[in-house]
XYZ file of C-alpha atoms in Angstrom:
394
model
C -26.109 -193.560 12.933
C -22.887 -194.288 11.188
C -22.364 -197.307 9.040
C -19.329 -199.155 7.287
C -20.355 -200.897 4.509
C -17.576 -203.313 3.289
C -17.475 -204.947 0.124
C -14.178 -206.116 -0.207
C -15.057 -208.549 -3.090
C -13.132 -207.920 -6.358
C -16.071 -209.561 -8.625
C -18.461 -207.026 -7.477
C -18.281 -203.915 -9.308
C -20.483 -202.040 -6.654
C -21.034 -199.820 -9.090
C -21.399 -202.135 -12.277
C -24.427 -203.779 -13.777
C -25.064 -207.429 -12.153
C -27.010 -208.037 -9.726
C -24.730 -208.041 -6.880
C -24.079 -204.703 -8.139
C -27.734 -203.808 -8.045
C -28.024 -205.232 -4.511
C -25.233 -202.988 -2.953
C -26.348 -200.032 -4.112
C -30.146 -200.719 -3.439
C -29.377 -201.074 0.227
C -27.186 -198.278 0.376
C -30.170 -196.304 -0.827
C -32.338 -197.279 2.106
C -30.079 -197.111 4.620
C -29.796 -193.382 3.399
C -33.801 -192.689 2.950
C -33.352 -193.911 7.017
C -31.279 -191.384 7.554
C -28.355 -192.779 8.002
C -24.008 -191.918 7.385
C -22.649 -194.532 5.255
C -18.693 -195.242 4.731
C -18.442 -198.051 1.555
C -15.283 -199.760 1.585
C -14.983 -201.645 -1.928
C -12.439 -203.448 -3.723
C -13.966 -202.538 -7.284
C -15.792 -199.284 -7.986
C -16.627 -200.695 -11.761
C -18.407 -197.150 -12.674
C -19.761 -193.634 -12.061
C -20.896 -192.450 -8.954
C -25.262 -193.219 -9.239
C -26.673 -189.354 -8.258
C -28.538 -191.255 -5.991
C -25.094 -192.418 -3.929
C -23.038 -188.751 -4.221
C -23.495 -188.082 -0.205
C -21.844 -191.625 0.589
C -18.251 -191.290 1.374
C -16.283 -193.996 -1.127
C -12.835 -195.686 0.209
C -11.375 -197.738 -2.007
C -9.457 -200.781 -1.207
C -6.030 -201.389 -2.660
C -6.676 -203.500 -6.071
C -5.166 -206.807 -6.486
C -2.946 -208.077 -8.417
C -3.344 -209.707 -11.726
C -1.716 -212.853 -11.483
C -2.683 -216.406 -10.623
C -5.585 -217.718 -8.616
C -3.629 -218.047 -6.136
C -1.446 -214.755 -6.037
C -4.370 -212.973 -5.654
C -5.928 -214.867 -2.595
C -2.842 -214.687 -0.501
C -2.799 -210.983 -1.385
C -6.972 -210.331 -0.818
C -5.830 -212.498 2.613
C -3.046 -210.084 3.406
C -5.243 -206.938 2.555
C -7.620 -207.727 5.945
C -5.162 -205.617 7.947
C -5.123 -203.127 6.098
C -9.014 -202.939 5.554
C -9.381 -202.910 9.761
C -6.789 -199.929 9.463
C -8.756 -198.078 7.114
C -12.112 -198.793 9.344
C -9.923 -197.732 12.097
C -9.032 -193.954 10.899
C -12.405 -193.553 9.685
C -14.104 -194.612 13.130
C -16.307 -194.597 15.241
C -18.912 -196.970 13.500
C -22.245 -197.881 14.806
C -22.837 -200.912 12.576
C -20.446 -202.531 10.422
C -22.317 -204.170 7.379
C -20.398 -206.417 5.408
C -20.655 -208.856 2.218
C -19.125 -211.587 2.405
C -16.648 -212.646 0.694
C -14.020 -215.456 0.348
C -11.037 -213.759 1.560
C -12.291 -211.087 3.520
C -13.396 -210.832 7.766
C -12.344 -207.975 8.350
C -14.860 -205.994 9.054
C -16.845 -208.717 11.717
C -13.253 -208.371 13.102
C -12.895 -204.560 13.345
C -17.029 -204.896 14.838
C -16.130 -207.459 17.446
C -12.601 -205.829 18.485
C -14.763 -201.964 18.867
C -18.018 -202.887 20.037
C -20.017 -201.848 17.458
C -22.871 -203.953 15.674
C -21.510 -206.132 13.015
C -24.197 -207.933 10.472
C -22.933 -210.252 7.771
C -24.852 -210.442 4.512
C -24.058 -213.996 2.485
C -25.439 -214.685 -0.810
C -24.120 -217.817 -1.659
C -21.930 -220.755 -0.527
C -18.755 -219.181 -1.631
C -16.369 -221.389 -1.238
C -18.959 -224.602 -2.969
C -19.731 -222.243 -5.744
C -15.656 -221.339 -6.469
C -15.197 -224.743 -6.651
C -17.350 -225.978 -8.981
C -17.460 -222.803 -11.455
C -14.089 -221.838 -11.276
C -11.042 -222.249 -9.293
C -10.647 -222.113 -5.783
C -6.992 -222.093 -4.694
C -6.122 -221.583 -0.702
C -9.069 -223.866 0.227
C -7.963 -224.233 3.965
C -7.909 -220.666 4.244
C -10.819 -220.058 2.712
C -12.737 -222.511 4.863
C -10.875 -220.170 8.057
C -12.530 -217.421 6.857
C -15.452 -218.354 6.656
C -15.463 -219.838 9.718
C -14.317 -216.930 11.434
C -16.327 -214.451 9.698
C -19.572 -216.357 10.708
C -18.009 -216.230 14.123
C -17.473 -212.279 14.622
C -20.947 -211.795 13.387
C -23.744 -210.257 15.695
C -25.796 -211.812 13.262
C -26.103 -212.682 9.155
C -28.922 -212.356 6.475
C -29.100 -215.086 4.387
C -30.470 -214.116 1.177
C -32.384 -217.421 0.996
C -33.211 -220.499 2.720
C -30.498 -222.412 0.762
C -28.168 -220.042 1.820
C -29.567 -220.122 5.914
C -29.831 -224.230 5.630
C -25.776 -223.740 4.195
C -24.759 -221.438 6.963
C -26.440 -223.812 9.509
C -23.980 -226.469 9.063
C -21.587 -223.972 10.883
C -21.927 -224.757 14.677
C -20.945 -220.751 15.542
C -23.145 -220.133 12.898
C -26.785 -221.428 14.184
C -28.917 -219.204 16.031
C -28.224 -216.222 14.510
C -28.992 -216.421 10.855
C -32.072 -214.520 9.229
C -33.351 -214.767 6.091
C -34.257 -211.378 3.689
C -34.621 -212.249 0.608
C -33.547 -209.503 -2.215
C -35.718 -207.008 -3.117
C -36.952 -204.086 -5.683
C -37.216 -200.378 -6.609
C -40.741 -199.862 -7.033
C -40.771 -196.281 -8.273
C -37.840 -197.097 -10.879
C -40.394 -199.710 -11.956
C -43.469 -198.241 -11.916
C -43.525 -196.343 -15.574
C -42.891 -200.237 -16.824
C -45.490 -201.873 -14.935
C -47.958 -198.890 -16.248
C -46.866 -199.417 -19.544
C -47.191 -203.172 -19.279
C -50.765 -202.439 -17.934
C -51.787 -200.454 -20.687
C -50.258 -202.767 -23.366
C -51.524 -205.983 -21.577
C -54.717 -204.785 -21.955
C -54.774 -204.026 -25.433
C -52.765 -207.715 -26.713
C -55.006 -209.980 -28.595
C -54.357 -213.847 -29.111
C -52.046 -214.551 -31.864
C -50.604 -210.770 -31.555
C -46.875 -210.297 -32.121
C -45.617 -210.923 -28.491
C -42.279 -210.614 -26.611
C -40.844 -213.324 -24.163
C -37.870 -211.803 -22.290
C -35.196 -213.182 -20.029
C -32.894 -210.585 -17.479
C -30.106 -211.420 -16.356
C -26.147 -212.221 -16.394
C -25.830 -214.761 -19.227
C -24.349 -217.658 -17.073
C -25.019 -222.045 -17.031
C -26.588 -221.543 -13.426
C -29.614 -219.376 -15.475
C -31.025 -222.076 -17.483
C -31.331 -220.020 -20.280
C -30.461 -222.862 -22.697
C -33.956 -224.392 -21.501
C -35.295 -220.912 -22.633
C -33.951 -220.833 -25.836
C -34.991 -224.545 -26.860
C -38.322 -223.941 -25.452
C -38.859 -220.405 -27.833
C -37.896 -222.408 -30.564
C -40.475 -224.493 -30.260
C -42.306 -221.924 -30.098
C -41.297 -219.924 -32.333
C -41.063 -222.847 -35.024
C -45.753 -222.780 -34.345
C -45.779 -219.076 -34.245
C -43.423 -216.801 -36.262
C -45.018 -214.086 -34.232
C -43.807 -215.068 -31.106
C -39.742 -213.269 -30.710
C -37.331 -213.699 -27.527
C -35.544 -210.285 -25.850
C -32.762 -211.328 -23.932
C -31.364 -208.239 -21.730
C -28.045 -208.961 -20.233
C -24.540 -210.054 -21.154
C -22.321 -212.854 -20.071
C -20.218 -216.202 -20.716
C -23.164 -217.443 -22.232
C -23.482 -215.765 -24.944
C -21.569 -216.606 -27.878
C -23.024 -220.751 -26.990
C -26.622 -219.134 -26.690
C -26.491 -217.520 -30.382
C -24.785 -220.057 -31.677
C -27.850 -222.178 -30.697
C -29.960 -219.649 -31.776
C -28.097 -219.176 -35.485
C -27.989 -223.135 -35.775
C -31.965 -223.368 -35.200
C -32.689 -220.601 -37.844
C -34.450 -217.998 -35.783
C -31.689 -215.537 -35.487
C -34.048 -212.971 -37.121
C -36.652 -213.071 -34.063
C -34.208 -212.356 -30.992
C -32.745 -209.153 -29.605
C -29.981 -209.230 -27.182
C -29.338 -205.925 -25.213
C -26.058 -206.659 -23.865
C -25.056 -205.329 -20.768
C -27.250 -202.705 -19.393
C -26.885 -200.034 -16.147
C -29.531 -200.612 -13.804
C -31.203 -197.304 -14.711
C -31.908 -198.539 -18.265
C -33.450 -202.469 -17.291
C -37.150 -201.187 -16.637
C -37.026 -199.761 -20.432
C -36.307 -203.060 -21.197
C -38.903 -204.625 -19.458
C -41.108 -202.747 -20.621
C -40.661 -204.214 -23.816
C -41.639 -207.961 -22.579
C -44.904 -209.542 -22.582
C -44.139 -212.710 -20.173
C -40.737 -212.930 -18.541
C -38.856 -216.332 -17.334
C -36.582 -217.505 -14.969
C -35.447 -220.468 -16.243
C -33.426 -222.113 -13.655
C -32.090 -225.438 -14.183
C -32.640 -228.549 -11.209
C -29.682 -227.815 -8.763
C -29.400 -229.857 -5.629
C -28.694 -226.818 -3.533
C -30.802 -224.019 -5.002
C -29.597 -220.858 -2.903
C -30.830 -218.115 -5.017
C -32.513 -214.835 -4.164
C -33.668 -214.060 -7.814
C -33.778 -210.237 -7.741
C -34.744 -210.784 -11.815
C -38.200 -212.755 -10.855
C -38.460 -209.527 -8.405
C -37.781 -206.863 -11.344
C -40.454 -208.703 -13.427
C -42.961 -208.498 -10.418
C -41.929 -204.978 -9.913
C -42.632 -203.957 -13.634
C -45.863 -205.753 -13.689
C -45.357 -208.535 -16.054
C -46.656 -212.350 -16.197
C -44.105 -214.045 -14.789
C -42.837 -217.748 -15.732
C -40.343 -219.640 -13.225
C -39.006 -223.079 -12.727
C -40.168 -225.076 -9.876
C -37.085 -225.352 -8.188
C -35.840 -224.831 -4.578
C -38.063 -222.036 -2.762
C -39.264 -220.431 -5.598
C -42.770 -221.372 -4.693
C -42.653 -219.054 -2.406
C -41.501 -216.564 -4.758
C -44.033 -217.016 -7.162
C -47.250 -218.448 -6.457
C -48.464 -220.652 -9.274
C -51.523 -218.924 -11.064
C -51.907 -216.193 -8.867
C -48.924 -213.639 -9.682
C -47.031 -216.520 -11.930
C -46.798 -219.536 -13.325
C -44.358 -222.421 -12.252
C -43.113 -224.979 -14.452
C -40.983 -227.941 -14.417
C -36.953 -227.557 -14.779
C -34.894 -228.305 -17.711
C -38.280 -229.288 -19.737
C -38.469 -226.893 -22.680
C -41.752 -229.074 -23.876
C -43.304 -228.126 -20.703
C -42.660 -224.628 -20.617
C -43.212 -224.017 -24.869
C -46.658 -225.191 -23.720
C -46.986 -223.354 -20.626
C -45.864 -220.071 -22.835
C -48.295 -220.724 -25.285
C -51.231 -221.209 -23.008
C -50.871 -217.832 -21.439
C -50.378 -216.111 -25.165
C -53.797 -218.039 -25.556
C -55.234 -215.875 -22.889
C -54.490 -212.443 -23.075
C -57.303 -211.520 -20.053
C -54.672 -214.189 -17.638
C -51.811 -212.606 -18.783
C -53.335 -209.313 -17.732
C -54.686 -210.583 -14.388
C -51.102 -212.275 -13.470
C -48.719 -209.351 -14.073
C -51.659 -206.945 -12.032
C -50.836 -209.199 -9.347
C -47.431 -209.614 -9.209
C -47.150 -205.850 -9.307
C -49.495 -205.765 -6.114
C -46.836 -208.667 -4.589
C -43.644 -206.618 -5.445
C -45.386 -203.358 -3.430
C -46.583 -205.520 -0.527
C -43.648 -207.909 -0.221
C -40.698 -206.748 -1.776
C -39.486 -203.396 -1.975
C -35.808 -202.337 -1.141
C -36.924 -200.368 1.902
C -38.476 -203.108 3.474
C -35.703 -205.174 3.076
C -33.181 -202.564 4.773
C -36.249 -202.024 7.742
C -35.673 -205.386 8.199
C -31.801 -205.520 8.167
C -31.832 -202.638 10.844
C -33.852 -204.220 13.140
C -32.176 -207.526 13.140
C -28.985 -205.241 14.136
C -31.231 -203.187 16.795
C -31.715 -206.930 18.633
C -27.778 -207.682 18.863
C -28.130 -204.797 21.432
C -24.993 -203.780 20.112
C -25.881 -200.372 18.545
C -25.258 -197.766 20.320
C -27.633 -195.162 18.426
């Protein structure tokens, strides 16, 4: 089976180190341990080929330029011809996979114009998000996009019920939206988890012991919650240090908190890391948190919560949107309320209290990542939700 996989978003390195980066290339990876020919069309390579990716045959998509806002929408808008050219001389296509992005339909086009199967994966309310994080010029045609993108679509995988319940409020949208949530490596993670096992087992109350955030250093993250609560922390138990493994906007307000509070001396920050090198890191934590903040439209897939699960550590989230039925609270993970560093200092503290829990939680959400959450799974699902357009042809 052949697939075009189009990526024609310019803040997606496909190749890079967020998550969005991880996400492409993890499905890539399945679709070729199924068997299948992929095609990527991408707007932004951001890095080296992964070994793992050398038999999938890279187009690249004219750059942008680097101008205004605006310049460069009216030129990714312009660019859709061009991409359904370049689909064109590279066809025939069974499937057409494509990520959505704001200015880009072109590849639902090019799968509704040659009959192939055309599945649109959305991971976030674009245009909502633009917005109110940065600037969204060309709102009109951004809104056409979208609407005609969810249009061409055979079908679309929501990467969470925010993102489904957003989609919904498209009329040409409803019906046809499925939910697979993001998902893991579980052999890339498997030396952490048995090296969390092992050290788990051996960590006695009031041990030195790491708590560990992952992810792109960004306001959405909640890591100022984190930091306030590990001072508190911290401030009871000098023994007690934060590893924070990522890079982003963040930062310089993060250790400027950090410096101002006094505990410079007991963080680490990685800075950005390739995806290859995150399980060292995670090996390295004791209890990991996603710290998300109260948000009235929580849309998130949180491939970090699914990383910690994978690498077998205690995991502590925020109760918000669907995440309890990410984590379930006291069986692979503890949930705690939003924006309350109090709450989770305590929460933290509790499970350093209890070594034999903290062993018995990050056992099981190991177990959850391999039955619920691995990469392959996800992609087994993707292909089947394509098999029932009836639209493949192979």
């Amino acid at each position: 089976m052949r697939v075009a996989y189009v990526c024609a978003d310019p803040g997606i390195p496909v190749f890079g180190t967020k998550g969005a980066s991880v996400h492409v290339q993890e499905v890539i990876k399945g679709m070729l341990q199924k068997g299948l020919d992929v095609t990527l069309f991408t707007q932004r390579l951001g890095g080296d080929v992964p070994e793992a990716l050398k038999n999938v045959k890279i187009r690249p998509l004219d750059a942008l330029p680097k101008d205004s806002a605006e310049i460069r929408a009216r030129a990714a808008l312009a660019a859709n011809e061009k991409v359904i050219a370049m689909l064109a001389a590279e066809a025939p296509f069974d499937l057409v996979y494509e990520r959505y992005s704001l200015w880009s339909d072109a590849g639902m086009k090019f799968a509704e114009q040659h009959g192939c199967a055309g599945i649109l994966e959305v991971n976030a309310p674009l245009i909502e998000e633009q917005k109110k994080h940065r600037e969204l010029p060309l709102e009109a045609e951004a809104q056409a996009v979208a609407e005609s993108v969810f249009a061409a679509a055979d079908a679309m995988i929501a990467v969470s019920p925010g993102v489904k319940q957003y989609l919904e409020t498209f009329p040409k949208a409803q019906g046809r939206v499925h939910v697979v949530a993001n998902g893991v490596s579980l052999e890339r993670f498997a030396p952490a988890a048995a090296e969390n096992a092992a050290r788990l087992g051996r960590l006695k109350k009031d041990a030195p012991a790491t708590v560990g955030f992952l992810g792109t250093l960004k306001p959405w993250h909640g890591l100022a919650t984190l930091v306030e609560a590990w001072a508190l922390l911290r401030a009871r138990n000098p023994n007690v240090n934060l590893l924070i493994v990522g890079d982003g906007p963040e930062y310089e307000s993060v250790k400027n908190r950090i410096d101002a509070l006094g505990f410079s001396d007991g963080v680490t920050f990685s800075g950005a890391v390739q995806p290859d090198e995150v399980p060292q890191w995670l090996a390295k934590m004791d209890i990991a948190v996603a710290p998300y903040p109260n948000m009235e439209h929580f849309y998130f897939s949180p491939l970090k919560i699914y990383e910690y699960m994978a690498a077998g550590i205690p995991v502590v989230a925020t109760r918000v949107g669907h995440l309890e039925s990410v984590v379930s609270d006291g069986l692979n993970g503890v949930l705690v309320e939003a924006e309350n560093p109090q709450k989770m200092a305590g929460c933290i503290a509790s499970l350093l209290d209890s070594p034999e829990t903290l062993q018995r939680l990050g056992a099981a959400a190991r177990q959850t990542a391999e039955r619920e959450h691995s990469w392959l799974s996800v992609v087994e699902r993707i292909l089947n939700i394509a098999a029932d357009t009836g639209r493949l042809k192979n």
